[in-house]
mmCIF file of C-alpha atoms in Angstrom:
data_model
loop_
_atom_site.group_PDB
_atom_site.id
_atom_site.type_symbol
_atom_site.label_atom_id
_atom_site.label_comp_id
_atom_site.label_asym_id
_atom_site.label_seq_id
_atom_site.Cartn_x
_atom_site.Cartn_y
_atom_site.Cartn_z
ATOM 1 C CA MET P 339 119.878 -25.668 -8.631
ATOM 2 C CA ARG P 340 116.690 -24.214 -10.983
ATOM 3 C CA ARG P 341 115.914 -27.843 -10.662
ATOM 4 C CA LEU P 342 115.782 -28.166 -7.396
ATOM 5 C CA LEU P 343 113.802 -24.600 -6.709
ATOM 6 C CA LEU P 344 111.374 -26.216 -8.910
ATOM 7 C CA ARG P 345 110.912 -29.738 -7.084
ATOM 8 C CA LEU P 346 110.889 -27.915 -3.647
ATOM 9 C CA VAL P 347 107.538 -25.663 -5.902
ATOM 10 C CA PHE P 348 105.772 -28.440 -6.347
ATOM 11 C CA VAL P 349 106.368 -30.729 -3.503
ATOM 12 C CA PHE P 350 105.132 -27.653 -0.494
ATOM 13 C CA ALA P 351 103.230 -25.692 -2.949
ATOM 14 C CA LEU P 352 99.337 -28.540 -3.078
ATOM 15 C CA PRO P 353 100.550 -28.502 1.117
ATOM 16 C CA LEU P 354 100.691 -24.301 1.544
ATOM 17 C CA VAL P 355 97.372 -24.080 -0.741
ATOM 18 C CA LEU P 356 95.563 -26.566 1.823
ATOM 19 C CA VAL P 357 97.158 -24.915 4.906
ATOM 20 C CA ALA P 358 95.675 -21.385 3.486
ATOM 21 C CA VAL P 359 92.783 -22.974 2.965
ATOM 22 C CA TRP P 360 92.224 -24.529 5.876
ATOM 23 C CA TRP P 361 93.536 -21.087 7.784
ATOM 24 C CA VAL P 362 90.983 -18.747 6.117
ATOM 25 C CA SER P 363 87.860 -20.930 6.020
ATOM 26 C CA SER P 364 88.531 -21.841 9.845
ATOM 27 C CA ALA P 365 89.539 -18.031 11.067
ATOM 28 C CA GLY P 366 85.717 -17.240 12.139
ATOM 29 C CA SER P 367 85.039 -20.451 13.530
ATOM 30 C CA GLU P 368 83.118 -20.957 16.704
ATOM 31 C CA ASP P 369 82.694 -24.602 16.310
ATOM 32 C CA VAL P 370 83.594 -26.365 19.054
ATOM 33 C CA TYR P 371 84.644 -29.727 16.579
ATOM 34 C CA TRP P 372 86.008 -27.323 14.439
ATOM 35 C CA PRO P 373 88.897 -24.907 16.249
ATOM 36 C CA PRO P 374 90.502 -22.187 13.884
ATOM 37 C CA LEU P 375 93.619 -23.811 12.818
ATOM 38 C CA ARG P 376 95.583 -20.978 14.232
ATOM 39 C CA THR P 377 94.798 -22.393 17.966
ATOM 40 C CA ILE P 378 95.468 -25.931 17.122
ATOM 41 C CA LEU P 379 99.155 -24.342 16.355
ATOM 42 C CA GLU P 380 99.025 -22.432 19.328
ATOM 43 C CA THR P 381 98.319 -25.594 20.879
ATOM 44 C CA PHE P 382 100.443 -27.836 19.682
ATOM 45 C CA PRO P 383 103.890 -26.507 21.794
ATOM 46 C CA GLU P 384 102.337 -27.049 24.799
ATOM 47 C CA VAL P 385 100.656 -30.569 23.861
ATOM 48 C CA TRP P 386 104.030 -32.343 21.881
ATOM 49 C CA THR P 387 106.435 -31.430 25.333
ATOM 50 C CA GLY P 388 109.969 -33.168 25.537
ATOM 51 C CA GLU P 389 108.067 -35.462 28.217
ATOM 52 C CA ARG P 390 105.585 -36.377 25.992
ATOM 53 C CA TRP P 391 107.871 -37.082 23.052
ATOM 54 C CA ARG P 392 109.397 -39.761 24.818
ATOM 55 C CA GLY P 393 106.298 -41.043 26.773
ATOM 56 C CA ASP P 394 103.677 -41.536 23.478
ATOM 57 C CA VAL P 395 105.635 -39.967 20.224
ATOM 58 C CA LEU P 396 108.906 -42.565 20.569
ATOM 59 C CA PRO P 397 107.056 -45.856 22.430
ATOM 60 C CA SER P 398 104.669 -45.791 18.801
ATOM 61 C CA VAL P 399 108.224 -44.966 16.349
ATOM 62 C CA LEU P 400 109.304 -48.579 18.042
ATOM 63 C CA ARG P 401 106.459 -49.869 17.970
ATOM 64 C CA LEU P 402 106.002 -49.538 13.822
ATOM 65 C CA ALA P 403 110.100 -50.058 13.070
ATOM 66 C CA ALA P 404 109.805 -53.143 15.441
ATOM 67 C CA GLY P 405 106.280 -54.197 13.389
ATOM 68 C CA TYR P 406 107.778 -52.900 9.832
ATOM 69 C CA ALA P 407 110.938 -54.841 10.286
ATOM 70 C CA LEU P 408 109.162 -58.094 11.366
ATOM 71 C CA ALA P 409 106.600 -57.846 8.063
ATOM 72 C CA ALA P 410 108.950 -56.503 5.363
ATOM 73 C CA VAL P 411 111.640 -59.716 6.354
ATOM 74 C CA VAL P 412 108.176 -62.323 6.636
ATOM 75 C CA GLY P 413 106.977 -61.057 3.376
ATOM 76 C CA VAL P 414 110.521 -61.284 0.963
ATOM 77 C CA ALA P 415 111.228 -64.641 2.515
ATOM 78 C CA LEU P 416 107.981 -66.359 1.695
ATOM 79 C CA GLY P 417 107.427 -63.729 -0.988
ATOM 80 C CA THR P 418 110.766 -65.053 -2.291
ATOM 81 C CA LEU P 419 109.730 -69.153 -1.658
ATOM 82 C CA ILE P 420 106.119 -68.688 -3.191
ATOM 83 C CA GLY P 421 107.647 -66.713 -6.459
ATOM 84 C CA SER P 422 110.418 -69.407 -6.650
ATOM 85 C CA TYR P 423 108.500 -72.497 -6.932
ATOM 86 C CA ARG P 424 105.279 -73.493 -8.662
ATOM 87 C CA ARG P 425 103.782 -76.319 -6.636
ATOM 88 C CA VAL P 426 103.849 -74.035 -3.445
ATOM 89 C CA ARG P 427 102.267 -71.210 -5.088
ATOM 90 C CA ALA P 428 99.505 -73.774 -6.328
ATOM 91 C CA VAL P 429 99.154 -74.489 -2.437
ATOM 92 C CA CYS P 430 99.754 -71.467 -0.449
ATOM 93 C CA GLU P 431 97.284 -69.286 -2.720
ATOM 94 C CA PRO P 432 93.803 -70.498 -1.274
ATOM 95 C CA VAL P 433 95.415 -69.794 2.626
ATOM 96 C CA LEU P 434 96.606 -66.448 0.877
ATOM 97 C CA GLU P 435 94.186 -65.087 -0.373
ATOM 98 C CA PHE P 436 91.893 -66.557 2.261
ATOM 99 C CA LEU P 437 93.939 -64.496 5.179
ATOM 100 C CA ARG P 438 94.679 -61.446 2.701
ATOM 101 C CA ALA P 439 90.752 -60.731 2.669
ATOM 102 C CA VAL P 440 90.452 -60.703 6.278
ATOM 103 C CA PRO P 441 90.885 -57.030 8.062
ATOM 104 C CA PRO P 442 93.658 -56.503 10.715
ATOM 105 C CA PRO P 443 91.650 -54.383 12.685
ATOM 106 C CA VAL P 444 89.155 -57.606 12.944
ATOM 107 C CA LEU P 445 92.285 -59.587 14.352
ATOM 108 C CA VAL P 446 92.948 -57.327 17.577
ATOM 109 C CA PRO P 447 90.380 -59.015 19.565
ATOM 110 C CA VAL P 448 92.160 -62.426 18.567
ATOM 111 C CA ILE P 449 95.921 -61.059 19.175
ATOM 112 C CA MET P 450 95.274 -60.135 21.993
ATOM 113 C CA LEU P 451 94.485 -63.473 23.464
ATOM 114 C CA PHE P 452 97.731 -65.113 22.265
ATOM 115 C CA ALA P 453 99.848 -62.042 22.789
ATOM 116 C CA GLY P 454 98.749 -60.320 25.921
ATOM 117 C CA ILE P 455 98.025 -56.959 25.823
ATOM 118 C CA GLY P 456 101.236 -54.740 26.448
ATOM 119 C CA ASP P 457 103.617 -53.744 23.151
ATOM 120 C CA THR P 458 104.107 -57.444 21.821
ATOM 121 C CA MET P 459 100.429 -56.852 20.499
ATOM 122 C CA LYS P 460 100.806 -54.382 18.994
ATOM 123 C CA ILE P 461 103.727 -54.925 16.562
ATOM 124 C CA VAL P 462 101.838 -58.256 15.853
ATOM 125 C CA VAL P 463 98.859 -56.053 15.020
ATOM 126 C CA ILE P 464 100.923 -53.866 12.379
ATOM 127 C CA ALA P 465 103.397 -57.134 10.997
ATOM 128 C CA SER P 466 99.676 -58.279 10.503
ATOM 129 C CA GLY P 467 99.085 -55.957 7.729
ATOM 130 C CA CYS P 468 101.802 -55.140 6.092
ATOM 131 C CA VAL P 469 103.261 -58.029 5.596
ATOM 132 C CA TRP P 470 100.299 -58.705 2.928
ATOM 133 C CA PRO P 471 101.797 -56.245 0.078
ATOM 134 C CA VAL P 472 105.290 -57.092 1.068
ATOM 135 C CA LEU P 473 104.605 -60.577 0.539
ATOM 136 C CA LEU P 474 102.611 -60.634 -2.632
ATOM 137 C CA ASN P 475 104.570 -57.952 -4.609
ATOM 138 C CA THR P 476 107.283 -60.150 -3.125
ATOM 139 C CA VAL P 477 105.776 -62.976 -5.346
ATOM 140 C CA GLU P 478 105.198 -61.304 -8.213
ATOM 141 C CA GLY P 479 108.446 -59.995 -8.625
ATOM 142 C CA VAL P 480 110.215 -62.936 -8.514
ATOM 143 C CA ARG P 481 107.971 -64.822 -10.948
ATOM 144 C CA ALA P 482 108.940 -61.324 -13.137
ATOM 145 C CA VAL P 483 112.781 -62.417 -13.642
ATOM 146 C CA ASP P 484 113.649 -62.022 -17.221
ATOM 147 C CA ALA P 485 113.569 -64.901 -18.576
ATOM 148 C CA VAL P 486 116.773 -64.467 -20.372
ATOM 149 C CA MET P 487 118.872 -63.881 -17.333
ATOM 150 C CA ALA P 488 117.556 -66.908 -15.502
ATOM 151 C CA GLU P 489 118.618 -68.833 -18.257
ATOM 152 C CA THR P 490 121.815 -67.560 -18.399
ATOM 153 C CA ALA P 491 123.089 -67.723 -14.452
ATOM 154 C CA ARG P 492 121.635 -71.641 -15.087
ATOM 155 C CA SER P 493 124.113 -71.607 -18.489
ATOM 156 C CA TYR P 494 126.920 -70.484 -15.877
ATOM 157 C CA GLY P 495 126.391 -72.748 -13.540
ATOM 158 C CA ILE P 496 125.028 -69.765 -11.131
ATOM 159 C CA ARG P 497 122.402 -71.042 -8.470
ATOM 160 C CA GLY P 498 121.200 -71.957 -4.866
ATOM 161 C CA VAL P 499 122.224 -68.218 -2.583
ATOM 162 C CA THR P 500 124.115 -67.078 -4.984
ATOM 163 C CA ARG P 501 121.352 -67.532 -8.030
ATOM 164 C CA LEU P 502 119.253 -65.501 -5.144
ATOM 165 C CA LYS P 503 121.294 -62.437 -4.339
ATOM 166 C CA ASP P 504 122.697 -61.708 -7.755
ATOM 167 C CA VAL P 505 120.181 -62.718 -9.943
ATOM 168 C CA VAL P 506 116.751 -62.764 -8.124
ATOM 169 C CA LEU P 507 116.270 -60.605 -5.519
ATOM 170 C CA PRO P 508 117.960 -57.853 -7.612
ATOM 171 C CA SER P 509 115.604 -58.305 -10.332
ATOM 172 C CA ALA P 510 112.337 -57.980 -7.966
ATOM 173 C CA SER P 511 113.555 -55.153 -5.770
ATOM 174 C CA PRO P 512 111.581 -52.723 -7.243
ATOM 175 C CA GLN P 513 108.897 -54.545 -6.860
ATOM 176 C CA ILE P 514 109.671 -55.796 -3.460
ATOM 177 C CA PHE P 515 110.225 -52.184 -2.479
ATOM 178 C CA ALA P 516 106.541 -51.395 -4.045
ATOM 179 C CA GLY P 517 105.378 -53.402 -1.651
ATOM 180 C CA LEU P 518 106.664 -51.872 1.108
ATOM 181 C CA ARG P 519 105.059 -48.546 -0.191
ATOM 182 C CA GLN P 520 102.269 -49.830 0.934
ATOM 183 C CA ALA P 521 102.794 -51.334 3.607
ATOM 184 C CA LEU P 522 104.555 -48.307 5.577
ATOM 185 C CA SER P 523 100.914 -46.509 5.104
ATOM 186 C CA ILE P 524 98.842 -49.508 6.810
ATOM 187 C CA GLY P 525 102.214 -49.367 8.952
ATOM 188 C CA ILE P 526 100.851 -46.571 10.086
ATOM 189 C CA ILE P 527 97.233 -46.527 10.591
ATOM 190 C CA LEU P 528 97.677 -50.232 12.768
ATOM 191 C CA MET P 529 99.640 -48.463 14.267
ATOM 192 C CA VAL P 530 97.062 -46.258 15.733
ATOM 193 C CA ILE P 531 94.228 -48.318 15.713
ATOM 194 C CA SER P 532 96.554 -50.820 17.811
ATOM 195 C CA GLU P 533 97.414 -48.219 20.525
ATOM 196 C CA MET P 534 94.029 -47.176 20.676
ATOM 197 C CA PHE P 535 92.573 -51.189 22.313
ATOM 198 C CA ALA P 536 94.245 -51.655 25.867
ATOM 199 C CA ALA P 537 97.330 -49.354 25.677
ATOM 200 C CA SER P 538 98.429 -46.536 27.935
ATOM 201 C CA ASN P 539 100.790 -44.653 25.532
ATOM 202 C CA GLY P 540 101.378 -43.790 22.202
ATOM 203 C CA LEU P 541 100.036 -41.382 19.607
ATOM 204 C CA GLY P 542 96.158 -43.245 19.157
ATOM 205 C CA PHE P 543 95.694 -43.783 22.766
ATOM 206 C CA THR P 544 96.559 -40.423 23.443
ATOM 207 C CA VAL P 545 94.172 -38.709 20.781
ATOM 208 C CA VAL P 546 91.840 -41.062 21.798
ATOM 209 C CA GLN P 547 91.673 -39.433 24.720
ATOM 210 C CA PHE P 548 91.914 -36.068 23.730
ATOM 211 C CA GLN P 549 88.484 -36.551 22.014
ATOM 212 C CA ARG P 550 86.728 -38.286 24.997
ATOM 213 C CA SER P 551 87.687 -35.695 27.563
ATOM 214 C CA PHE P 552 86.518 -33.079 24.386
ATOM 215 C CA ALA P 553 90.251 -31.424 24.377
ATOM 216 C CA ILE P 554 89.590 -31.051 20.608
ATOM 217 C CA PRO P 555 92.417 -28.951 19.804
ATOM 218 C CA ASP P 556 94.840 -31.059 21.781
ATOM 219 C CA MET P 557 92.970 -34.197 18.982
ATOM 220 C CA TRP P 558 93.508 -31.996 16.230
ATOM 221 C CA THR P 559 97.469 -31.922 17.408
ATOM 222 C CA GLY P 560 97.686 -35.212 17.524
ATOM 223 C CA ILE P 561 96.321 -35.403 13.724
ATOM 224 C CA LEU P 562 98.333 -33.344 12.560
ATOM 225 C CA LEU P 563 101.355 -34.982 14.181
ATOM 226 C CA LEU P 564 100.129 -38.533 12.450
ATOM 227 C CA GLY P 565 100.285 -36.396 9.036
ATOM 228 C CA LEU P 566 103.862 -34.999 9.572
ATOM 229 C CA LEU P 567 105.262 -38.645 10.692
ATOM 230 C CA GLY P 568 103.908 -39.982 7.854
ATOM 231 C CA PHE P 569 105.331 -36.694 5.877
ATOM 232 C CA VAL P 570 108.963 -37.158 7.203
ATOM 233 C CA LEU P 571 108.576 -41.761 6.810
ATOM 234 C CA SER P 572 107.694 -41.276 3.119
ATOM 235 C CA VAL P 573 111.238 -38.670 2.612
ATOM 236 C CA LEU P 574 113.418 -40.443 3.821
ATOM 237 C CA PHE P 575 111.688 -44.053 2.424
ATOM 238 C CA GLN P 576 112.535 -42.619 -0.529
ATOM 239 C CA LEU P 577 116.128 -41.424 -0.423
ATOM 240 C CA VAL P 578 116.388 -45.572 0.835
ATOM 241 C CA GLU P 579 114.779 -46.475 -2.277
ATOM 242 C CA ARG P 580 116.749 -43.957 -4.835
ATOM 243 C CA ARG P 581 120.238 -44.738 -2.741
ATOM 244 C CA VAL P 582 119.051 -48.728 -3.209
ATOM 245 C CA LEU P 583 117.754 -49.022 -6.577
ATOM 246 C CA GLY P 584 119.638 -45.299 -8.201
ATOM 247 C CA TRP P 585 120.318 -48.409 -11.037
ATOM 248 C CA TYR P 586 116.706 -48.920 -11.653
ATOM 249 C CA HIS P 587 116.052 -45.496 -11.907
ATOM 250 C CA GLY P 588 119.106 -44.930 -14.001
ATOM 251 C CA LEU P 589 117.723 -47.278 -16.878
ATOM 252 C CA ARG P 590 114.948 -45.855 -16.378
ATOM 253 C CA ALA P 591 115.653 -41.966 -16.769
ATOM 254 C CA ALA P 592 118.067 -43.898 -19.872
ATOM 255 C CA ALA P 593 114.586 -45.493 -21.417
ATOM 256 C CA ARG P 594 112.674 -41.904 -21.404
ATOM 257 C CA ARG P 595 115.817 -39.997 -23.398
ATOM 258 C CA SER P 596 116.479 -42.660 -25.953
ATOM 259 C CA ARG P 597 112.748 -41.955 -27.171
#
């Protein structure tokens, strides 16, 4: 119980301090672009009604989930293939280095030409940015499979799908999850950017509409909501990661105790 309370203090101490500083520093503000935090919080429930949650927040989350899932599947599959074969890696590496250097927001107009301006475009934009950290971390994770473990599997005749499922992917999973964590924050950014182009709903679209109509407190509520969305998704990701990689965190804890 004590450890849980201590952990909660560490998690919420800094956010509470920052909120307090924001509250005090903006309390007497008369700047149109920097309204008091009290005004923003009072505006929040007025703006984000049930209808707006269904019409803007839910579509954004669904697009993010679809693009993120697509990037995860493609990134892990291609990363496993490229990391497993040296010749494939040698052929693909120059192309990968070129493509990863192109910022995904620059590709939005190009993607619009092929995918239109609907949800497909937004999902592809999210996936195009999220795929790189997943792919590159998967490649490195597959390449770093323990040589003794790989040789033992070969000696016992463990090959093909069984070797991939029982040796390669478990060994590479910490690196894969590191890539997935990086991709999550990139996905939220690209979700907002994609909804700023030819959109009729979504969080990005709504925040821009507030800004253009000079509804500044409403705009700030959208920014706060995006931050809260990122925080909730990060917590959910950590819960999944700790469940899937329980064996890995257990080994690390045991190694620390043995020192």
